Short mmCIF file of C-alpha atoms in Angstrom, two decimals:
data_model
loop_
_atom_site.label_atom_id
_atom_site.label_comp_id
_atom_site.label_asym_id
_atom_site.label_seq_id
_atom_site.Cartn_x
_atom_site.Cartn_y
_atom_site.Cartn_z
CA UNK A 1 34.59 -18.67 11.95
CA UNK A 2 35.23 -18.57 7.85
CA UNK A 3 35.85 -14.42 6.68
CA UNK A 4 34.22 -12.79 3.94
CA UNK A 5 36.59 -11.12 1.34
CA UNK A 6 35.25 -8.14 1.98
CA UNK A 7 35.67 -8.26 5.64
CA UNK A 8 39.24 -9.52 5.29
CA UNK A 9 40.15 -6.55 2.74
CA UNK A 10 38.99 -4.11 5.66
CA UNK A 11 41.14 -6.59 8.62
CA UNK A 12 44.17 -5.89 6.23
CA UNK A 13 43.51 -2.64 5.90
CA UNK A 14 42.99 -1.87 9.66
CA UNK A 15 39.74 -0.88 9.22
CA UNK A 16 36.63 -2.23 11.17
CA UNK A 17 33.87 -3.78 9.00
CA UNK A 18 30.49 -2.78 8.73
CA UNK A 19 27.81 -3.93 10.03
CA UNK A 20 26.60 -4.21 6.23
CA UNK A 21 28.92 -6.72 5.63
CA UNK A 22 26.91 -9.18 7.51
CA UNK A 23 23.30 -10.15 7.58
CA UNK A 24 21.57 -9.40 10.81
CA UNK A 25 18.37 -10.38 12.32
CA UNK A 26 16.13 -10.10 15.46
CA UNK A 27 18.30 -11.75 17.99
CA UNK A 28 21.23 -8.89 16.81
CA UNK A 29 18.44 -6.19 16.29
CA UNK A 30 16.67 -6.71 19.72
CA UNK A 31 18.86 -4.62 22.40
CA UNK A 32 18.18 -1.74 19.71
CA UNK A 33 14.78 -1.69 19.38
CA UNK A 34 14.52 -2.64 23.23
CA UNK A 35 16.26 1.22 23.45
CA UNK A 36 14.83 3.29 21.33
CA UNK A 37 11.52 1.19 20.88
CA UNK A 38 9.73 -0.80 23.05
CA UNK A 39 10.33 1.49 26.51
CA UNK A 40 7.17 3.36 25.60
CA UNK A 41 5.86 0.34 23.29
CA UNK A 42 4.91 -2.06 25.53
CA UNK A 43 2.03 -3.46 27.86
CA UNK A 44 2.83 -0.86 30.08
CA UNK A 45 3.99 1.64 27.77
CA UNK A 46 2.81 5.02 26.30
CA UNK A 47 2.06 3.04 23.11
CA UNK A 48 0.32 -0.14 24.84
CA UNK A 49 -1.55 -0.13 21.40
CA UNK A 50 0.78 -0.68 19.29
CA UNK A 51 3.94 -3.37 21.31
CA UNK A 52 6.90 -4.47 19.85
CA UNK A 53 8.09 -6.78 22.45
CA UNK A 54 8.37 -9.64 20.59
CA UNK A 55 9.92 -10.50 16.68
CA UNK A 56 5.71 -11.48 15.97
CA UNK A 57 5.17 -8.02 17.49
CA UNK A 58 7.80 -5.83 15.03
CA UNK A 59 6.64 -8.31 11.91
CA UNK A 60 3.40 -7.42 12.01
CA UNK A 61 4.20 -3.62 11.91
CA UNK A 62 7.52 -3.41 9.67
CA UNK A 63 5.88 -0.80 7.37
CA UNK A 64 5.57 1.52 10.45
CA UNK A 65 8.42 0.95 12.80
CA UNK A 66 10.27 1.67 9.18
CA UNK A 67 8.74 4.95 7.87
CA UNK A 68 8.29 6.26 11.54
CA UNK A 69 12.31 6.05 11.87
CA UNK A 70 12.65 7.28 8.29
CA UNK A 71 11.19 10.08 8.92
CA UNK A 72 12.40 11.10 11.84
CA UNK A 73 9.61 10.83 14.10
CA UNK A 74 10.08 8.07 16.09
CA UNK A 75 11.85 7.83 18.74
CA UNK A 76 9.90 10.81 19.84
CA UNK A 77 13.25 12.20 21.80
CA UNK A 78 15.42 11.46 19.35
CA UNK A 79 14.74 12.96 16.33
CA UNK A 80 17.91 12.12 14.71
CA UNK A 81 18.00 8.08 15.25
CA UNK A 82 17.88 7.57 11.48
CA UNK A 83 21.36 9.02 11.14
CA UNK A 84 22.63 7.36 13.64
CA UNK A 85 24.87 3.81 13.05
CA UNK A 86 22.48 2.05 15.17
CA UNK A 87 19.16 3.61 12.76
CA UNK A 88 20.97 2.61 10.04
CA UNK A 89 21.40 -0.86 11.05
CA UNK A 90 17.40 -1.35 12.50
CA UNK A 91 16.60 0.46 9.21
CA UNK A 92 18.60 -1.75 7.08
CA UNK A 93 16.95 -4.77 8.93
CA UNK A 94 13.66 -3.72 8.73
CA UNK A 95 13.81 -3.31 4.88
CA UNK A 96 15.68 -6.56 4.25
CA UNK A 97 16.13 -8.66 7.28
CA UNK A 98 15.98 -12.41 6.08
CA UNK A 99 13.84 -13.16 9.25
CA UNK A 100 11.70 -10.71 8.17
CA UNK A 101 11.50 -11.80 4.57
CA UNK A 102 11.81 -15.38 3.67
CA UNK A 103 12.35 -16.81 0.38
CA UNK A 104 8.45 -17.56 -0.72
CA UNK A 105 7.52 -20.90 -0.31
CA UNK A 106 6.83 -23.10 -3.16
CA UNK A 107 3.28 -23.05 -4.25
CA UNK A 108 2.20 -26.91 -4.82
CA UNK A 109 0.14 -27.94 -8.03
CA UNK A 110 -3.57 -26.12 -8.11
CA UNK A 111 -6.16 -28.80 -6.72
CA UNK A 112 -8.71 -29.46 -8.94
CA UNK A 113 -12.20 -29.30 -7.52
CA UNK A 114 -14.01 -31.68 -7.49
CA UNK A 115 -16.99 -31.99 -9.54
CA UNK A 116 -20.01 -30.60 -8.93
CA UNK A 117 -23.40 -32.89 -9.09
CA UNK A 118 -25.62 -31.47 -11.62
CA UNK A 119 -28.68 -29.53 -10.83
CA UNK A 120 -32.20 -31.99 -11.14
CA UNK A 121 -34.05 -31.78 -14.19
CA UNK A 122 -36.17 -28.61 -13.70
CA UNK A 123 -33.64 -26.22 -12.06
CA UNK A 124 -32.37 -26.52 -8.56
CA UNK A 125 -33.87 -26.06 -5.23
CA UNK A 126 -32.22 -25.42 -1.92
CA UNK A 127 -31.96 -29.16 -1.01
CA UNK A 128 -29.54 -29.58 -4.39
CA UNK A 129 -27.87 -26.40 -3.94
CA UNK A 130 -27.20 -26.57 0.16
CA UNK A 131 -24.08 -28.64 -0.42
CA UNK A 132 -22.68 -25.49 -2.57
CA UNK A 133 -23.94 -23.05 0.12
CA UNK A 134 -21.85 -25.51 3.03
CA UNK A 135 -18.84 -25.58 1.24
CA UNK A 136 -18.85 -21.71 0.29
CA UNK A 137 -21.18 -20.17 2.86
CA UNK A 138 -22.15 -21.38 5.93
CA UNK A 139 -18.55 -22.39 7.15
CA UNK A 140 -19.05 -18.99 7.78
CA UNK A 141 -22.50 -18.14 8.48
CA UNK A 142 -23.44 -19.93 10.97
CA UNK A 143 -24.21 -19.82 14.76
CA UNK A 144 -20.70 -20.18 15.86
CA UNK A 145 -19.02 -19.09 13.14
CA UNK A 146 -16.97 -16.11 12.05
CA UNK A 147 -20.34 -14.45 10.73
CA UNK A 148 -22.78 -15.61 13.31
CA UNK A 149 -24.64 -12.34 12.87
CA UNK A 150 -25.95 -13.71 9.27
CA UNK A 151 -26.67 -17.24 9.34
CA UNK A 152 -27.27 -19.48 6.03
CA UNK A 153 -27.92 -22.31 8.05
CA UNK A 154 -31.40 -22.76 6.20
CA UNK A 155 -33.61 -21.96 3.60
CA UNK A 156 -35.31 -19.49 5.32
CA UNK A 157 -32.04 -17.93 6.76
CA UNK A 158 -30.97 -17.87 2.54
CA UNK A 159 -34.23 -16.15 2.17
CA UNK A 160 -34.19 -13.59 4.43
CA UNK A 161 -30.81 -12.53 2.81
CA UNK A 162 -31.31 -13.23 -0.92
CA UNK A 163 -30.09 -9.69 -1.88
CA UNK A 164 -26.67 -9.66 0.39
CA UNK A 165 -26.00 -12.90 -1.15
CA UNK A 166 -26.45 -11.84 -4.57
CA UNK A 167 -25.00 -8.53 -4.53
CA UNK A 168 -21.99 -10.53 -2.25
CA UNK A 169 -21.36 -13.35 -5.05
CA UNK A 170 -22.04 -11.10 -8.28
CA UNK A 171 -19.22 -8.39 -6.72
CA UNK A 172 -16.46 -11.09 -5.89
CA UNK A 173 -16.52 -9.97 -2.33
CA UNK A 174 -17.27 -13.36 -1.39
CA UNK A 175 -16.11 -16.09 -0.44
CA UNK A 176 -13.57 -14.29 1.40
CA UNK A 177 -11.37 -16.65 0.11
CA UNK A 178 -12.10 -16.92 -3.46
CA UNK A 179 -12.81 -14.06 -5.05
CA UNK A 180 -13.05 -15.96 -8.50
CA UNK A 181 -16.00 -18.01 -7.46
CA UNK A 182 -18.97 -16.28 -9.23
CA UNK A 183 -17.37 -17.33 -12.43
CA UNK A 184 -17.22 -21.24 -11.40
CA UNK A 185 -19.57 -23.58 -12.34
CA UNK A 186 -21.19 -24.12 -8.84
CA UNK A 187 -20.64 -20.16 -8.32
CA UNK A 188 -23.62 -19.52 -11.72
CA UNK A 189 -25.62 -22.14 -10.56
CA UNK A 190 -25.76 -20.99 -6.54
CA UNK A 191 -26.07 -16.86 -8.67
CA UNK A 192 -29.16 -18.26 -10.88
CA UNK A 193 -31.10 -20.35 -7.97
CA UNK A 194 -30.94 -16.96 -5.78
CA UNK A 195 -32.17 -14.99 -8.76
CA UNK A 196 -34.51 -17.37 -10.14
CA UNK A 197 -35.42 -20.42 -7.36
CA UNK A 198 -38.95 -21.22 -7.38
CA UNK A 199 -38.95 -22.27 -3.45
CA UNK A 200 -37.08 -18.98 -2.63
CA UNK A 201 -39.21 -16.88 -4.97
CA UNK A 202 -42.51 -18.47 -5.22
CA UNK A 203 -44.74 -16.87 -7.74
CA UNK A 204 -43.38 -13.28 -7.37
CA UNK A 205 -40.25 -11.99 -7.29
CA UNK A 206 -38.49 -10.79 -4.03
CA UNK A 207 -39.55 -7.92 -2.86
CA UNK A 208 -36.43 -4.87 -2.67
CA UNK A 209 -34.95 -4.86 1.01
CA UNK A 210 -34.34 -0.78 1.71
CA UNK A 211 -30.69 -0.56 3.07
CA UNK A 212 -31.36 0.88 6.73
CA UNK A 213 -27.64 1.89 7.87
CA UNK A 214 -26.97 2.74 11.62
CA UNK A 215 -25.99 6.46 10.44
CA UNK A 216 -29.44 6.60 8.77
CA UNK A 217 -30.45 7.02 12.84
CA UNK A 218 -30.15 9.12 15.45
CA UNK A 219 -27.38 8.21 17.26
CA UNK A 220 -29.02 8.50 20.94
CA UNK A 221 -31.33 5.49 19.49
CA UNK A 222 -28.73 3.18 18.41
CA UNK A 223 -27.89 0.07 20.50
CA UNK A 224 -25.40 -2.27 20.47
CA UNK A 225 -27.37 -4.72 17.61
CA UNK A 226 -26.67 -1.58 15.37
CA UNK A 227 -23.26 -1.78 15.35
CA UNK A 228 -22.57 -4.87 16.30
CA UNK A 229 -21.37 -6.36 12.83
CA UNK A 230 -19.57 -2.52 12.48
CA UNK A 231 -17.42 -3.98 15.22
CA UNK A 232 -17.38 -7.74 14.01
CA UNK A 233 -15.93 -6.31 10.68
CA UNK A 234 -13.36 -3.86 11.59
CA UNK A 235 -11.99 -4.88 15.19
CA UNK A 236 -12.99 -8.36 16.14
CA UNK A 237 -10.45 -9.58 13.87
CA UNK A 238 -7.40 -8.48 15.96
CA UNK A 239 -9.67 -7.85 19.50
CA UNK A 240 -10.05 -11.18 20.01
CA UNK A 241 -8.52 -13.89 22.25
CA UNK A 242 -6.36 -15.37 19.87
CA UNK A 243 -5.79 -11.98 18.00
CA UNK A 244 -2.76 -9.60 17.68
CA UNK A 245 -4.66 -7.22 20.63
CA UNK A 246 -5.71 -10.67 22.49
CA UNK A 247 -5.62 -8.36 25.80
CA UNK A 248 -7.84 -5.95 24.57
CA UNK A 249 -10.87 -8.02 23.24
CA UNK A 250 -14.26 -6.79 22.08
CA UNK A 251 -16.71 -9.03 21.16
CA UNK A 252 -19.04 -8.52 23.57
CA UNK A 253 -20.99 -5.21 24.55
CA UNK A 254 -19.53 -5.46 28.14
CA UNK A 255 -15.98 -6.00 26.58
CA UNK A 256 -16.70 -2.71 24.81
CA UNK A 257 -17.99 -0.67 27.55
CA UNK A 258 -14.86 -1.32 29.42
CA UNK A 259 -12.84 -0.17 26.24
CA UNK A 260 -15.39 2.58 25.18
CA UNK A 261 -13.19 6.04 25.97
CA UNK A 262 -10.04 3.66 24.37
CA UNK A 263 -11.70 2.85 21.42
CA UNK A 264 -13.15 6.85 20.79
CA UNK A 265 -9.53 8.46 21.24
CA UNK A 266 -8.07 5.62 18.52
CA UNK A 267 -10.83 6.20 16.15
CA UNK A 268 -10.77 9.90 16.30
CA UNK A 269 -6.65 9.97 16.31
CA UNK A 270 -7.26 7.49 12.91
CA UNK A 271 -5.28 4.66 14.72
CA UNK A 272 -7.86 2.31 14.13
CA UNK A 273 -8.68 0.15 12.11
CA UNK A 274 -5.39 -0.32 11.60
CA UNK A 275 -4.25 0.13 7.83
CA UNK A 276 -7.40 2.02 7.61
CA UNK A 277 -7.17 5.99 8.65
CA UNK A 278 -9.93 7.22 6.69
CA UNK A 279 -12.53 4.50 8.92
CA UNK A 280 -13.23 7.36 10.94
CA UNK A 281 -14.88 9.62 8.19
CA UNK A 282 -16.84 6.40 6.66
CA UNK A 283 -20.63 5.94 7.36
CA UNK A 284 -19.67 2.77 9.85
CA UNK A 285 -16.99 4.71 11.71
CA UNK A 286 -19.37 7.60 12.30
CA UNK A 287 -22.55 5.30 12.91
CA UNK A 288 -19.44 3.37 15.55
CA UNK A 289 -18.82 7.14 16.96
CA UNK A 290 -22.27 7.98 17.31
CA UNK A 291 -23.20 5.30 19.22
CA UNK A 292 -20.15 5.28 21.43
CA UNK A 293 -20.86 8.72 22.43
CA UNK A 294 -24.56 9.23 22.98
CA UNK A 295 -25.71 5.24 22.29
CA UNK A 296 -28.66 3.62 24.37
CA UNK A 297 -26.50 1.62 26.58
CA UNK A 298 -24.16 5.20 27.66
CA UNK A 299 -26.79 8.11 27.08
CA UNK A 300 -26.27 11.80 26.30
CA UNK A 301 -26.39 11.94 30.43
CA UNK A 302 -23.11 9.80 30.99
CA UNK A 303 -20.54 10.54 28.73
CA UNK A 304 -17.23 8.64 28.02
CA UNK A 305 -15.37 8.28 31.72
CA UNK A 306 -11.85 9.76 31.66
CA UNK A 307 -9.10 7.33 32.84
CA UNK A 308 -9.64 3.95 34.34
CA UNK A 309 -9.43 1.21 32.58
CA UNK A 310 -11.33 2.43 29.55
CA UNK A 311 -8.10 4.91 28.27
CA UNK A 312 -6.48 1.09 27.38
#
């Protein structure tokens, strides 16, 4: 095994080198964290919410593992870890472990698009602008996709919705995955057929659509289709099969009932969403409280159980 200079400066010197000297990573870092970490988060644990029993487990929450030890709060019964040679080395890992942050890969060439067929001599119509709407759109919106709940599968699914698309497109918020797409050529031309189509708007312009939010309601009237895309939004994107909390799914109502008294003490602690506390005091968090608590499906007459399999 070759010796760093450094290492053979502190040999000579009958010292014992530090673990600074040397890079470490998750193999060297596990029967650490497996002590002071993952005994309460785990499957079984305390902190079932939140596991770090694998490397994918502590990657995906670095930023808290790190400023929980920091500070001194974790682990709970022992306050002063972060002093301690062992903090100091999980610390040190967790702010520059190499397995934690690889060199960035090499971003190939841009691809150029390719080009997009011009609209028909006297402005376009759905059937010249639905292969715009398939590449941008309904890969999404559609019955099995990601945003079922909204197809654009149609042009009478496009009409219903002419005012979320616009307001979607014109605001950069979509496509999801390029935010720069209202300023492309097929971008303006998909912005100026939903403004201006004849076969969406006929003689007259679209009527207004009055924004009707959940928390507009009384909560003992909301049902599950109220906050369905609340859900679909902020949780479905880990709760789901093949998602970080792949044990704890909820994309269905029954999936959620199991969950419900779970899912009220994280969103009222601010756990969840996670990387967003202040969820709780938005109008979807409270419309997702409301409904929770007094919804159709539970009732002012059965509140949340306590235990079971609902705590998580």
């Amino acid at each position: 095994m070759k010796i760093k200079m450094g290492q053979l400066f502190l040999i000579i010197c009958g010292l014992t080198p530090s673990f600074s000297l040397i890079a470490e990573t998750y193999v060297q870092l596990k029967p650490v964290i497996e002590e002071n970490c993952t005994r309460c988060h785990n499957a079984d644990g305390i902190a079932d919410f939140l596991p770090f029993e694998s490397f994918a487990d502590v990657k995906s929450a670095v930023s808290k593992m790190l400023t929980a030890i920091q500070s001194g709060r974790m682990p709970k019964d022992n306050p002063g870890f972060n002093a301690a040679p062992d903090g100091k080395r999980l610390m040190t890992w967790l702010t520059s472990g190499e397995d934690l942050f690889p060199a960035p890969p090499v971003t190939p060439p841009p691809v150029t698009p390719p080009p997009v067929t011009p609209p028909p001599s006297g402005g376009d119509n759905y059937a010249s602008i639905k292969p715009i709407l398939e590449d941008n759109c309904t890969r999404c919106h559609n019955a099995d996709g990601i945003a079922d709940f909204l197809p654009f599968e149609s042009l009478a699914d496009v009409k219903s919705a002419v005012t979320k698309m616009t307001t979607a497109l014109e605001s950069g918020r979509m496509p999801k995955d390029n935010p720069g797409f209202n300023s492309s050529a097929a971008g303006k031309r998909l912005l100026t057929w939903l403004k201006t189509g004849k076969d969406i708007h006929g003689s007259g312009p679209t009527p207004p659509v009055t924004p009707s939010h959940p928390i507009l309601k009384d909560p003992r009237t909301l049902t599950y289709d109220d906050v369905k895309v609340i859900i679909r939004q902020n949780c479905v994107g880990c709760h789901n099969p093949n998602g970080q909390m792949s044990r704890w799914p909820l994309e269905t109502l029954p999936q959620v009932q199991r969950k419900r008294t779970g899912m009220i003490k994280q969103l009222n602690k601010q756990n969840m969403p996670l990387g967003n506390p202040e969820f709780r005091f938005s109008q979807d968090g409270r419309a997702l409280l409301g409904w929770l608590e007094f919804g159709k499906e539970f009732g002012i007459s059965n509140p949340p159980p306590v235990g079971g399999d609902d705590d998580g």
